[in-house]
Amino acid sequence: NKFHGVGPFDLQTGKPYRSKSGPKFTEVFGETVLQIAEEHPEVVTVTAAMSEGTGLCEFGRRYPGRFFDVGIAEQHAVTLAAGLAQSGCLPIVAIYSTFLQRAYDQIVHDVAMQNMHLILALDRAGIVGEDGETHQGVFDLSYLRHIPRMTVLVPKDQSELAAMLRSSINYQGPVAIRYPRGAGPQLEVNYHLPELPLGRGELLRKGNDLTILAIGPLTYQALKAAELLSGKGIEAAVINCRFVKPLDQELILECSNRTKRVITIEENMIAGGFGSAVLELLSDHGYKGDVAS
């Protein structure tokens, strides 16, 4: 199991290299779900033979009657979650992004068409490095965004992941939150951020020359890029969009129409992803500026 996904390690000792980093997204997910479960007895969790990999081991020990491991059967995990939602539970389904592809039909027919309120927690979303090419979670935005009634969120850091999980309890219908492998950009996590209004992004930096629309931890890279551009006399607005669906149309259009230059940043295939969603929005509103994804 230790060599399922191998990072850099010392050839002499076999021990992995350690760098100073903050808590892993998976750890923050597991801790947040425990906190939510204490407050909401209707919350249950579902996994497909990945309780350790998705951070649900402690939940299973603490709440064995509210924890369901269906084995390597992602389709069944999603259908079971839909049934639990129908019975009055609030399921949180923790599955790797690449594995959720197997349950696409169940998401459409058993969850979205029935408008079941449940949360899909997509671990290992984006580029996952050591897990290998079969585990790259670069398709989920494309295959989830077009499903009716689906809400899709991407946190920029660990604190925002916790806030999105808490906020999703009060949203309607199916909700998908996708987050990457490994440690996040924060050294400390705030588990008590305010609830996030549905479909609202966050303007992190003002600028009149360029608009950078980012999702996930790449938002921090967008801020660094904006600082470099500022040194060259180019002032970029940076938006942490948070929601791929629904987009914060008002904020995106306001900044895009002002700067007339837009760049979108994401860890997903270009076709059908976040950048495509932005292009559709701008096209629908007659945007005449430049866009790069």
Short mmCIF file of C-alpha atoms in Angstrom, two decimals:
data_model
loop_
_atom_site.label_atom_id
_atom_site.label_comp_id
_atom_site.label_asym_id
_atom_site.label_seq_id
_atom_site.Cartn_x
_atom_site.Cartn_y
_atom_site.Cartn_z
CA ASN A 1 0.00 0.00 0.00
CA LYS A 2 2.89 2.38 0.75
CA PHE A 3 4.11 2.05 -2.83
CA HIS A 4 0.73 2.59 -4.46
CA GLY A 5 1.64 6.23 -5.08
CA VAL A 6 5.28 7.07 -4.43
CA GLY A 7 6.71 10.54 -3.96
CA PRO A 8 10.39 11.53 -3.83
CA PHE A 9 12.37 9.56 -1.22
CA ASP A 10 15.93 9.02 0.01
CA LEU A 11 17.53 6.11 -1.86
CA GLN A 12 19.66 5.11 1.13
CA THR A 13 17.01 5.10 3.85
CA GLY A 14 13.86 4.66 1.80
CA LYS A 15 12.22 7.43 3.80
CA PRO A 16 10.19 10.07 1.93
CA TYR A 17 11.45 13.62 1.81
CA ARG A 18 9.50 15.89 4.12
CA SER A 19 8.91 19.57 3.51
CA LYS A 20 7.21 22.06 5.76
CA SER A 21 3.60 22.17 4.68
CA GLY A 22 0.11 22.62 5.99
CA PRO A 23 -2.59 20.03 6.60
CA LYS A 24 -3.65 17.90 3.66
CA PHE A 25 -6.98 18.59 2.01
CA THR A 26 -8.04 15.01 2.81
CA GLU A 27 -7.29 15.52 6.51
CA VAL A 28 -9.27 18.75 6.59
CA PHE A 29 -12.17 17.03 4.84
CA GLY A 30 -12.20 14.25 7.43
CA GLU A 31 -12.05 16.63 10.38
CA THR A 32 -14.75 18.91 8.97
CA VAL A 33 -17.11 15.99 8.34
CA LEU A 34 -16.65 14.89 11.96
CA GLN A 35 -17.58 18.38 13.16
CA ILE A 36 -20.60 18.51 10.86
CA ALA A 37 -21.76 15.06 12.00
CA GLU A 38 -21.82 16.21 15.63
CA GLU A 39 -24.19 19.03 14.70
CA HIS A 40 -26.28 17.20 12.08
CA PRO A 41 -27.40 13.68 13.04
CA GLU A 42 -28.85 13.19 9.56
CA VAL A 43 -25.35 13.23 8.01
CA VAL A 44 -23.98 9.87 6.84
CA THR A 45 -20.90 9.06 4.79
CA VAL A 46 -20.38 6.67 1.89
CA THR A 47 -17.12 5.46 0.38
CA ALA A 48 -16.05 2.77 -2.09
CA ALA A 49 -13.22 0.87 -0.37
CA MET A 50 -11.33 4.13 0.24
CA SER A 51 -12.03 5.01 3.87
CA GLU A 52 -8.34 5.65 4.55
CA GLY A 53 -7.62 7.40 1.26
CA THR A 54 -10.57 9.77 1.63
CA GLY A 55 -10.04 10.55 5.33
CA LEU A 56 -13.10 8.76 6.73
CA CYS A 57 -11.45 6.18 9.03
CA GLU A 58 -12.16 8.15 12.21
CA PHE A 59 -15.73 8.82 11.10
CA GLY A 60 -16.23 5.07 10.66
CA ARG A 61 -14.89 4.38 14.14
CA ARG A 62 -16.91 7.12 15.80
CA TYR A 63 -20.16 6.64 13.88
CA PRO A 64 -20.24 3.02 12.63
CA GLY A 65 -24.00 3.14 12.07
CA ARG A 66 -23.67 6.20 9.84
CA PHE A 67 -20.72 4.96 7.76
CA PHE A 68 -21.14 2.87 4.61
CA ASP A 69 -18.22 1.27 2.76
CA VAL A 70 -19.63 -0.49 -0.30
CA GLY A 71 -16.33 -1.90 -1.57
CA ILE A 72 -14.97 -1.21 -5.03
CA ALA A 73 -18.37 -0.29 -6.45
CA GLU A 74 -18.62 3.43 -7.15
CA GLN A 75 -21.88 3.06 -9.05
CA HIS A 76 -23.47 1.38 -6.04
CA ALA A 77 -22.03 4.03 -3.70
CA VAL A 78 -23.83 6.82 -5.57
CA THR A 79 -27.11 4.91 -5.90
CA LEU A 80 -26.99 3.98 -2.20
CA ALA A 81 -26.41 7.64 -1.35
CA ALA A 82 -29.43 8.62 -3.44
CA GLY A 83 -31.55 6.11 -1.54
CA LEU A 84 -30.25 7.38 1.79
CA ALA A 85 -31.09 10.94 0.75
CA GLN A 86 -34.59 9.85 -0.22
CA SER A 87 -35.02 8.35 3.27
CA GLY A 88 -34.11 11.62 5.00
CA CYS A 89 -30.35 11.30 5.44
CA LEU A 90 -27.78 13.77 4.13
CA PRO A 91 -25.08 11.62 2.50
CA ILE A 92 -21.52 12.79 1.94
CA VAL A 93 -19.97 10.56 -0.72
CA ALA A 94 -16.16 10.61 -0.68
CA ILE A 95 -14.63 9.27 -3.91
CA TYR A 96 -11.53 10.06 -5.94
CA SER A 97 -12.33 12.24 -8.94
CA THR A 98 -11.13 9.67 -11.46
CA PHE A 99 -13.16 6.87 -9.83
CA LEU A 100 -16.38 8.87 -9.86
CA GLN A 101 -16.32 8.64 -13.66
CA ARG A 102 -17.63 5.08 -13.26
CA ALA A 103 -20.79 6.38 -11.59
CA TYR A 104 -21.72 8.99 -14.19
CA ASP A 105 -25.00 7.28 -15.13
CA GLN A 106 -26.01 6.98 -11.48
CA ILE A 107 -25.28 10.68 -10.87
CA VAL A 108 -27.56 11.60 -13.77
CA HIS A 109 -30.45 9.21 -13.19
CA ASP A 110 -30.46 8.45 -9.46
CA VAL A 111 -29.26 11.78 -8.10
CA ALA A 112 -29.78 14.74 -10.44
CA MET A 113 -33.04 13.67 -12.08
CA GLN A 114 -34.51 13.02 -8.62
CA ASN A 115 -32.95 16.25 -7.27
CA MET A 116 -31.47 14.41 -4.28
CA HIS A 117 -29.64 16.58 -1.79
CA LEU A 118 -26.26 14.98 -1.21
CA ILE A 119 -22.62 16.03 -1.31
CA LEU A 120 -20.06 14.47 -3.64
CA ALA A 121 -16.57 15.02 -2.22
CA LEU A 122 -14.08 14.56 -5.07
CA ASP A 123 -10.62 13.91 -3.67
CA ARG A 124 -7.52 13.87 -5.92
CA ALA A 125 -9.08 16.34 -8.33
CA GLY A 126 -6.76 18.01 -10.80
CA ILE A 127 -3.17 16.92 -11.44
CA VAL A 128 -2.13 14.37 -8.81
CA GLY A 129 1.49 13.67 -9.71
CA GLU A 130 2.71 10.54 -7.94
CA ASP A 131 -0.61 8.69 -8.26
CA GLY A 132 0.09 8.13 -11.95
CA GLU A 133 -1.65 8.98 -15.20
CA THR A 134 -4.71 6.79 -14.55
CA HIS A 135 -5.51 8.82 -11.42
CA GLN A 136 -5.38 12.33 -12.88
CA GLY A 137 -8.65 14.02 -11.88
CA VAL A 138 -8.89 16.30 -14.89
CA PHE A 139 -12.31 15.41 -16.28
CA ASP A 140 -14.74 16.01 -13.41
CA LEU A 141 -15.62 19.63 -14.16
CA SER A 142 -16.45 18.65 -17.72
CA TYR A 143 -18.66 15.71 -16.81
CA LEU A 144 -20.41 17.34 -13.84
CA ARG A 145 -20.96 20.92 -14.99
CA HIS A 146 -23.58 20.14 -17.62
CA ILE A 147 -25.72 17.90 -15.38
CA PRO A 148 -28.95 19.71 -14.44
CA ARG A 149 -29.37 20.82 -10.80
CA MET A 150 -25.71 20.17 -9.99
CA THR A 151 -23.75 22.70 -7.93
CA VAL A 152 -19.96 22.53 -8.39
CA LEU A 153 -17.43 24.16 -6.05
CA VAL A 154 -13.62 24.31 -5.91
CA PRO A 155 -11.84 25.60 -2.75
CA LYS A 156 -8.69 27.67 -3.03
CA ASP A 157 -7.32 26.35 0.29
CA GLN A 158 -8.10 24.13 3.25
CA SER A 159 -10.16 26.71 5.16
CA GLU A 160 -12.36 27.29 2.14
CA LEU A 161 -12.87 23.52 1.79
CA ALA A 162 -14.20 23.42 5.35
CA ALA A 163 -16.46 26.39 4.61
CA MET A 164 -17.78 24.78 1.43
CA LEU A 165 -18.63 21.56 3.23
CA ARG A 166 -20.51 23.43 5.93
CA SER A 167 -22.26 25.68 3.42
CA SER A 168 -23.32 22.74 1.25
CA ILE A 169 -25.43 21.39 4.09
CA ASN A 170 -27.84 24.27 3.41
CA TYR A 171 -27.78 24.19 -0.40
CA GLN A 172 -30.40 22.36 -2.45
CA GLY A 173 -29.98 19.35 -4.72
CA PRO A 174 -26.70 17.57 -5.55
CA VAL A 175 -23.46 19.35 -4.66
CA ALA A 176 -19.95 18.43 -5.84
CA ILE A 177 -16.81 19.77 -4.15
CA ARG A 178 -13.51 18.93 -5.85
CA TYR A 179 -10.14 19.34 -4.14
CA PRO A 180 -6.57 18.21 -4.84
CA ARG A 181 -4.21 15.63 -3.43
CA GLY A 182 -1.77 16.50 -0.68
CA ALA A 183 -1.12 19.55 1.45
CA GLY A 184 -2.83 22.86 0.86
CA PRO A 185 -1.28 26.32 0.78
CA GLN A 186 -2.26 27.18 4.36
CA LEU A 187 -0.20 26.20 7.41
CA GLU A 188 -3.22 26.63 9.70
CA VAL A 189 -6.89 25.98 9.02
CA ASN A 190 -9.85 28.12 10.04
CA TYR A 191 -12.81 25.78 10.44
CA HIS A 192 -15.23 28.59 11.23
CA LEU A 193 -15.41 30.81 8.15
CA PRO A 194 -18.84 32.29 7.40
CA GLU A 195 -21.23 30.38 5.16
CA LEU A 196 -20.58 30.96 1.46
CA PRO A 197 -23.54 32.43 -0.45
CA LEU A 198 -24.49 30.22 -3.38
CA GLY A 199 -22.78 31.28 -6.62
CA ARG A 200 -20.66 34.08 -5.15
CA GLY A 201 -17.00 34.49 -6.01
CA GLU A 202 -14.34 36.52 -4.23
CA LEU A 203 -12.53 39.55 -5.66
CA LEU A 204 -9.01 39.25 -4.25
CA ARG A 205 -7.30 41.99 -6.24
CA LYS A 206 -8.50 44.96 -8.25
CA GLY A 207 -7.09 45.87 -11.66
CA ASN A 208 -8.10 47.63 -14.86
CA ASP A 209 -5.82 45.97 -17.45
CA LEU A 210 -6.55 42.25 -17.12
CA THR A 211 -8.95 39.89 -15.32
CA ILE A 212 -7.62 36.57 -14.03
CA LEU A 213 -10.38 34.10 -13.16
CA ALA A 214 -9.07 31.22 -11.06
CA ILE A 215 -10.40 28.21 -9.18
CA GLY A 216 -8.74 26.03 -6.56
CA PRO A 217 -5.22 26.47 -5.16
CA LEU A 218 -4.13 27.91 -8.51
CA THR A 219 -5.75 31.08 -7.19
CA TYR A 220 -2.60 31.66 -5.16
CA GLN A 221 -0.52 31.34 -8.33
CA ALA A 222 -2.83 33.84 -10.00
CA LEU A 223 -2.10 36.32 -7.21
CA LYS A 224 1.65 35.81 -7.64
CA ALA A 225 1.31 36.34 -11.38
CA ALA A 226 -0.64 39.53 -10.77
CA GLU A 227 2.15 40.87 -8.57
CA LEU A 228 4.74 40.12 -11.26
CA LEU A 229 2.59 41.84 -13.86
CA SER A 230 2.18 44.84 -11.59
CA GLY A 231 5.96 45.25 -11.63
CA LYS A 232 5.69 45.63 -15.40
CA GLY A 233 2.93 48.21 -15.18
CA ILE A 234 0.03 45.80 -15.84
CA GLU A 235 -2.66 45.78 -13.16
CA ALA A 236 -4.65 42.54 -13.05
CA ALA A 237 -7.87 41.87 -11.20
CA VAL A 238 -7.90 38.42 -9.58
CA ILE A 239 -11.13 36.59 -8.80
CA ASN A 240 -11.36 33.41 -6.76
CA CYS A 241 -14.47 32.14 -8.51
CA ARG A 242 -15.21 29.36 -5.99
CA PHE A 243 -18.22 28.17 -7.98
CA VAL A 244 -17.91 26.60 -11.40
CA LYS A 245 -21.67 26.19 -11.34
CA PRO A 246 -23.41 28.51 -10.82
CA LEU A 247 -20.86 31.12 -11.83
CA ASP A 248 -20.82 34.52 -10.18
CA GLN A 249 -22.06 36.17 -13.35
CA GLU A 250 -22.28 39.69 -11.95
CA LEU A 251 -18.69 39.77 -10.66
CA ILE A 252 -17.19 38.08 -13.74
CA LEU A 253 -19.01 40.34 -16.20
CA GLU A 254 -18.21 43.49 -14.23
CA CYS A 255 -14.45 42.82 -14.22
CA SER A 256 -14.29 41.36 -17.74
CA ASN A 257 -16.14 44.26 -19.34
CA ARG A 258 -13.85 46.72 -17.58
CA THR A 259 -10.52 45.13 -18.55
CA LYS A 260 -11.44 43.61 -21.96
CA ARG A 261 -8.81 40.90 -21.34
CA VAL A 262 -9.58 37.66 -19.49
CA ILE A 263 -7.51 34.64 -18.49
CA THR A 264 -9.03 31.53 -16.89
CA ILE A 265 -6.95 29.11 -14.80
CA GLU A 266 -7.95 25.57 -13.83
CA GLU A 267 -6.70 21.99 -13.42
CA ASN A 268 -9.16 20.34 -15.80
CA MET A 269 -9.44 19.60 -19.49
CA ILE A 270 -10.15 22.78 -21.44
CA ALA A 271 -13.14 21.28 -23.26
CA GLY A 272 -16.23 21.61 -21.10
CA GLY A 273 -14.43 22.85 -18.01
CA PHE A 274 -14.33 26.10 -16.05
CA GLY A 275 -12.89 28.10 -18.95
CA SER A 276 -15.66 26.83 -21.22
CA ALA A 277 -18.25 27.96 -18.68
CA VAL A 278 -16.73 31.44 -18.64
CA LEU A 279 -16.63 31.60 -22.45
CA GLU A 280 -20.29 30.61 -22.63
CA LEU A 281 -21.20 33.34 -20.15
CA LEU A 282 -19.21 36.03 -21.95
CA SER A 283 -20.59 34.99 -25.34
CA ASP A 284 -24.17 35.11 -24.07
CA HIS A 285 -23.60 38.70 -22.94
CA GLY A 286 -21.91 39.95 -26.12
CA TYR A 287 -18.40 40.26 -24.71
CA LYS A 288 -15.97 41.62 -27.35
CA GLY A 289 -12.65 41.37 -25.54
CA ASP A 290 -9.87 38.77 -25.54
CA VAL A 291 -10.04 35.47 -23.61
CA ALA A 292 -7.35 32.85 -22.96
CA SER A 293 -7.90 29.56 -21.12
#
